[in-house]
Short mmCIF file of C-alpha atoms in Angstrom, two decimals:
data_model
loop_
_atom_site.label_atom_id
_atom_site.label_comp_id
_atom_site.label_asym_id
_atom_site.label_seq_id
_atom_site.Cartn_x
_atom_site.Cartn_y
_atom_site.Cartn_z
CA MET A 1 -94.78 18.30 71.74
CA GLY A 2 -97.40 16.04 70.20
CA GLU A 3 -96.30 16.97 66.68
CA ASN A 4 -92.65 16.25 67.53
CA THR A 5 -93.63 12.93 69.09
CA SER A 6 -95.64 12.03 65.98
CA LEU A 7 -92.75 12.96 63.70
CA MET A 8 -90.40 10.83 65.80
CA THR A 9 -92.81 7.92 65.49
CA VAL A 10 -92.79 8.29 61.70
CA ALA A 11 -88.99 8.53 61.71
CA LEU A 12 -88.73 5.32 63.72
CA ALA A 13 -91.11 3.65 61.27
CA GLY A 14 -88.65 4.59 58.54
CA LEU A 15 -85.84 3.00 60.52
CA ALA A 16 -87.95 -0.12 60.95
CA GLY A 17 -88.40 -0.25 57.18
CA THR A 18 -84.66 -0.14 56.51
CA ALA A 19 -83.99 -2.65 59.31
CA VAL A 20 -86.51 -5.23 58.07
CA LEU A 21 -85.11 -5.16 54.54
CA ALA A 22 -81.52 -5.32 55.80
CA PHE A 23 -82.39 -8.24 58.10
CA ALA A 24 -83.99 -10.17 55.25
CA THR A 25 -80.88 -9.56 53.15
CA TRP A 26 -78.71 -10.76 56.03
CA LEU A 27 -80.61 -14.06 56.09
CA ALA A 28 -80.05 -14.41 52.34
CA SER A 29 -76.35 -13.62 52.79
CA LEU A 30 -75.96 -16.50 55.24
CA ALA A 31 -77.34 -18.93 52.68
CA ARG A 32 -75.26 -17.44 49.86
CA ARG A 33 -72.19 -16.72 51.97
CA ASP A 34 -72.13 -13.27 50.39
CA ALA A 35 -72.31 -10.19 52.61
CA SER A 36 -72.00 -7.93 49.57
CA LEU A 37 -75.68 -8.60 48.83
CA ILE A 38 -76.31 -5.50 50.93
CA ASP A 39 -74.96 -3.36 48.09
CA ARG A 40 -77.81 -4.57 45.88
CA VAL A 41 -80.54 -3.57 48.32
CA TRP A 42 -79.07 -0.51 50.05
CA SER A 43 -80.84 1.92 47.73
CA LEU A 44 -84.06 -0.05 48.32
CA CYS A 45 -83.62 0.42 52.08
CA ILE A 46 -83.67 4.18 51.54
CA LEU A 47 -86.70 3.83 49.29
CA ALA A 48 -88.44 1.78 51.99
CA ALA A 49 -87.91 4.59 54.52
CA ALA A 50 -89.16 7.21 52.03
CA ALA A 51 -92.27 5.13 51.32
CA MET A 52 -93.00 4.81 55.04
CA TYR A 53 -92.79 8.58 55.47
CA PHE A 54 -95.07 9.18 52.48
CA LEU A 55 -97.69 6.75 53.79
CA LEU A 56 -97.63 7.88 57.42
CA LEU A 57 -97.21 11.65 57.24
CA PRO A 58 -100.23 14.01 56.94
CA PRO A 59 -101.59 14.50 53.40
CA GLN A 60 -100.98 18.25 53.14
CA ALA A 61 -97.50 17.69 51.68
CA VAL A 62 -98.60 15.14 49.06
CA PRO A 63 -97.51 17.04 45.90
CA ARG A 64 -93.93 17.49 47.11
CA GLY A 65 -93.88 14.11 48.78
CA LEU A 66 -95.03 12.40 45.59
CA CYS A 67 -92.36 14.16 43.54
CA MET A 68 -89.68 13.15 46.04
CA LEU A 69 -90.95 9.56 46.19
CA LEU A 70 -90.92 9.26 42.39
CA ILE A 71 -87.32 10.50 42.26
CA ALA A 72 -86.37 8.05 45.01
CA THR A 73 -88.06 5.19 43.16
CA VAL A 74 -86.29 5.87 39.86
CA TRP A 75 -82.95 6.33 41.62
CA ALA A 76 -83.27 3.26 43.86
CA LEU A 77 -84.56 0.80 41.26
CA ARG A 78 -81.97 1.89 38.69
CA LEU A 79 -79.07 1.60 41.13
CA SER A 80 -80.23 -1.72 42.61
CA ALA A 81 -80.73 -3.23 39.14
CA PHE A 82 -77.36 -1.99 37.91
CA ILE A 83 -75.39 -3.30 40.90
CA SER A 84 -77.23 -6.64 40.77
CA TRP A 85 -76.44 -6.98 37.06
CA ARG A 86 -72.81 -5.91 37.51
CA ASN A 87 -72.16 -8.29 40.42
CA TRP A 88 -74.20 -11.25 39.13
CA GLY A 89 -72.19 -14.47 39.24
CA HIS A 90 -69.05 -12.89 40.70
CA GLY A 91 -69.54 -14.00 44.31
CA GLU A 92 -68.72 -11.87 47.31
CA ASP A 93 -67.06 -8.55 46.62
CA ARG A 94 -63.43 -8.50 47.75
CA ARG A 95 -64.08 -5.63 50.18
CA TYR A 96 -66.54 -7.79 52.09
CA SER A 97 -64.29 -10.83 51.81
CA GLN A 98 -61.59 -8.82 53.58
CA ILE A 99 -64.08 -7.82 56.30
CA ARG A 100 -65.02 -11.50 56.60
CA GLU A 101 -61.39 -12.54 57.06
CA ARG A 102 -60.77 -9.87 59.71
CA ASN A 103 -63.80 -10.89 61.77
CA GLN A 104 -63.52 -14.63 62.08
CA PRO A 105 -64.79 -16.74 63.70
CA ASN A 106 -68.58 -16.37 63.50
CA PHE A 107 -68.56 -13.66 60.85
CA GLY A 108 -72.05 -14.72 59.79
CA PHE A 109 -73.52 -13.51 63.09
CA LYS A 110 -71.14 -10.55 63.39
CA SER A 111 -72.13 -9.33 59.93
CA LEU A 112 -75.65 -8.70 61.25
CA TYR A 113 -74.38 -5.61 63.06
CA LEU A 114 -71.00 -4.96 61.38
CA VAL A 115 -72.47 -4.84 57.87
CA PHE A 116 -76.25 -5.07 57.70
CA GLY A 117 -77.17 -3.17 60.85
CA LEU A 118 -74.71 -0.40 60.03
CA GLN A 119 -76.01 -0.10 56.46
CA ALA A 120 -79.60 0.02 57.71
CA VAL A 121 -78.78 2.94 60.03
CA LEU A 122 -76.83 4.77 57.31
CA ALA A 123 -79.74 4.32 54.89
CA TRP A 124 -82.10 5.75 57.52
CA ILE A 125 -79.88 8.81 58.05
CA VAL A 126 -79.60 9.37 54.30
CA SER A 127 -83.42 9.28 54.06
CA ALA A 128 -83.62 12.49 56.14
CA PRO A 129 -84.64 14.84 53.27
CA PHE A 130 -87.75 12.74 52.67
CA LEU A 131 -88.83 13.07 56.29
CA ALA A 132 -88.24 16.83 56.30
CA GLY A 133 -89.76 17.48 52.89
CA MET A 134 -92.77 15.20 53.21
CA SER A 135 -93.74 16.65 56.58
CA ALA A 136 -93.86 20.24 55.27
CA ALA A 137 -97.07 21.86 54.05
CA ARG A 138 -95.66 24.65 51.83
CA GLU A 139 -96.75 24.66 48.22
CA LEU A 140 -94.30 23.66 45.51
CA ASN A 141 -92.02 26.56 44.59
CA MET A 142 -88.94 27.49 42.57
CA LEU A 143 -86.57 25.92 45.09
CA ASP A 144 -88.43 22.66 44.58
CA ALA A 145 -87.86 23.01 40.85
CA ALA A 146 -84.15 23.65 41.38
CA GLY A 147 -83.82 20.69 43.74
CA MET A 148 -85.79 18.40 41.46
CA GLY A 149 -83.67 19.49 38.49
CA LEU A 150 -80.43 18.85 40.37
CA ALA A 151 -81.60 15.44 41.62
CA LEU A 152 -82.75 14.29 38.17
CA PHE A 153 -79.53 15.60 36.66
CA GLY A 154 -77.65 13.50 39.21
CA VAL A 155 -79.63 10.36 38.35
CA ALA A 156 -78.97 10.90 34.63
CA PHE A 157 -75.28 11.74 35.15
CA GLU A 158 -74.52 8.63 37.22
CA SER A 159 -76.61 6.43 34.92
CA ILE A 160 -74.73 7.62 31.84
CA GLY A 161 -71.39 7.18 33.62
CA ASP A 162 -72.26 3.63 34.69
CA ALA A 163 -73.44 2.73 31.18
CA GLN A 164 -70.28 4.13 29.59
CA MET A 165 -68.07 2.16 31.97
CA ALA A 166 -70.07 -1.03 31.39
CA ARG A 167 -69.65 -0.72 27.61
CA PHE A 168 -65.94 -0.01 28.02
CA LYS A 169 -65.38 -3.10 30.17
CA ALA A 170 -67.43 -5.29 27.83
CA ASP A 171 -64.98 -4.63 24.98
CA ALA A 172 -62.07 -7.07 25.25
CA ALA A 173 -59.87 -4.61 23.35
CA ASN A 174 -59.97 -2.30 26.40
CA ARG A 175 -58.59 -4.85 28.85
CA GLY A 176 -55.84 -3.24 30.92
CA LYS A 177 -56.66 0.25 29.63
CA VAL A 178 -57.92 3.21 31.64
CA MET A 179 -61.42 4.48 30.92
CA ASP A 180 -61.02 8.15 30.00
CA ARG A 181 -63.85 8.67 27.55
CA GLY A 182 -67.28 10.24 27.75
CA LEU A 183 -68.03 11.64 31.21
CA TRP A 184 -64.95 9.83 32.53
CA ARG A 185 -62.84 12.28 30.54
CA TYR A 186 -63.90 15.12 32.85
CA THR A 187 -64.17 13.36 36.22
CA ARG A 188 -62.67 10.12 37.47
CA HIS A 189 -65.92 9.25 39.22
CA PRO A 190 -68.99 10.57 37.34
CA ASN A 191 -71.18 8.01 39.12
CA TYR A 192 -70.19 9.40 42.52
CA PHE A 193 -70.58 13.01 41.44
CA GLY A 194 -74.04 12.22 40.11
CA GLU A 195 -74.92 10.45 43.35
CA ALA A 196 -73.96 13.51 45.39
CA CYS A 197 -76.11 15.72 43.14
CA VAL A 198 -79.13 13.50 43.82
CA TRP A 199 -78.90 14.04 47.57
CA TRP A 200 -78.12 17.74 47.48
CA GLY A 201 -81.11 18.15 45.15
CA LEU A 202 -83.43 16.26 47.47
CA TRP A 203 -82.20 18.37 50.37
CA LEU A 204 -83.10 21.53 48.43
CA MET A 205 -86.61 20.13 48.05
CA ALA A 206 -86.75 19.52 51.79
CA MET A 207 -85.67 23.11 52.37
CA ALA A 208 -88.29 24.32 49.89
CA GLY A 209 -90.98 22.67 51.98
CA ALA A 210 -89.72 23.16 55.53
CA GLY A 211 -87.62 26.33 55.21
CA TRP A 212 -84.70 26.65 57.60
CA SER A 213 -86.39 24.22 59.98
CA GLY A 214 -85.45 21.57 57.44
CA ALA A 215 -81.76 22.50 57.43
CA TRP A 216 -81.01 19.55 59.73
CA ALA A 217 -81.69 17.22 56.79
CA ALA A 218 -78.37 18.38 55.31
CA VAL A 219 -76.94 15.51 57.35
CA SER A 220 -77.97 13.34 54.39
CA PRO A 221 -76.03 14.98 51.51
CA VAL A 222 -73.10 15.77 53.81
CA LEU A 223 -72.89 12.14 54.92
CA MET A 224 -73.21 10.87 51.34
CA THR A 225 -70.54 13.26 50.07
CA VAL A 226 -68.13 12.25 52.83
CA LEU A 227 -68.77 8.56 52.18
CA LEU A 228 -68.27 9.02 48.43
CA LEU A 229 -65.09 11.04 48.79
CA LYS A 230 -63.38 9.70 51.90
CA VAL A 231 -64.79 6.30 52.92
CA SER A 232 -66.30 3.81 50.51
CA GLY A 233 -65.84 5.76 47.29
CA VAL A 234 -62.92 7.63 45.78
CA SER A 235 -60.37 7.02 48.54
CA LEU A 236 -61.08 3.29 48.81
CA LEU A 237 -61.13 2.62 45.08
CA GLU A 238 -57.97 4.60 44.40
CA LYS A 239 -56.07 3.40 47.47
CA ASP A 240 -53.67 1.19 45.51
CA ILE A 241 -54.85 1.41 41.93
CA ALA A 242 -52.09 3.80 40.89
CA GLU A 243 -49.49 1.30 42.13
CA ARG A 244 -51.11 -1.61 40.28
CA ARG A 245 -51.81 0.34 37.10
CA PRO A 246 -49.18 2.98 36.22
CA ALA A 247 -51.38 4.41 33.45
CA TYR A 248 -53.88 5.43 36.12
CA ARG A 249 -51.32 7.79 37.65
CA ASP A 250 -51.35 9.83 34.45
CA TYR A 251 -55.14 9.75 34.46
CA ILE A 252 -55.15 11.10 38.03
CA ALA A 253 -52.72 13.88 37.04
CA ARG A 254 -54.96 15.00 34.16
CA THR A 255 -58.50 14.44 35.47
CA ASN A 256 -60.52 15.85 38.36
CA ALA A 257 -61.38 13.31 41.03
CA PHE A 258 -64.99 14.36 41.60
CA VAL A 259 -66.38 17.61 40.18
CA PRO A 260 -66.22 17.55 36.36
CA GLY A 261 -63.83 20.00 34.74
CA PRO A 262 -61.44 20.47 31.81
CA ARG A 263 -58.49 18.10 31.67
CA ARG A 264 -55.20 19.49 32.90
CA GLY A 265 -52.24 19.79 30.53
CA GLU A 266 -54.39 19.93 27.39
CA PRO A 267 -55.22 22.91 25.19
CA ARG A 268 -58.69 24.32 25.82
#
């Protein structure tokens, strides 16, 4: 009972970490009139929760916890820097502008719970593998190696995909064209596929430390995969793109949406 209570206290400290960072970003969003600032710090909210767990949990799980924290740091800083660079000078993202329009008047106050509070809670849920893995005392093992490999592969895969898309968009000759080169030749969303790999890999590390008692942390990769496929990722981005860009319909017909694979209708 005492151990469960202690673990709950640590979990709530993680939630406090995500909430404080989200609240500070909300204050900045009021001054900037830009609720999409949350996208720049969301990965940092998860990192804040992971750091809280690492600092507050008993030291017996330090080797695994340190490995997980290093992966989280690389992933979070890379993603935050990339989104900040990509969105710099463009104002509020149109998705958030639409939310703003639907929730007038007083969207500034409403965004505290509609946008920033919600994102803080989601970040806390996604941080579950860190809580499970960092609280486990088992020595590092082969499942850790598999999970670490999958997570690092995911970070590399999404980083390469983002870099390839950035270079493509920077070339004026590609304006109006569909990106179907590099990793984008085999999946329409290599960044999302890589992101999912990160969280399934971290969950494997949690399982390596906690065994089946850590299975509950699967809520993290399951939630991330659903969000990437059905909510804020593939479905949202492709909702009307095929209507606006006919060439994208052909790209959809030939290319997997998520898991990389050979292109359809081409000789192998």
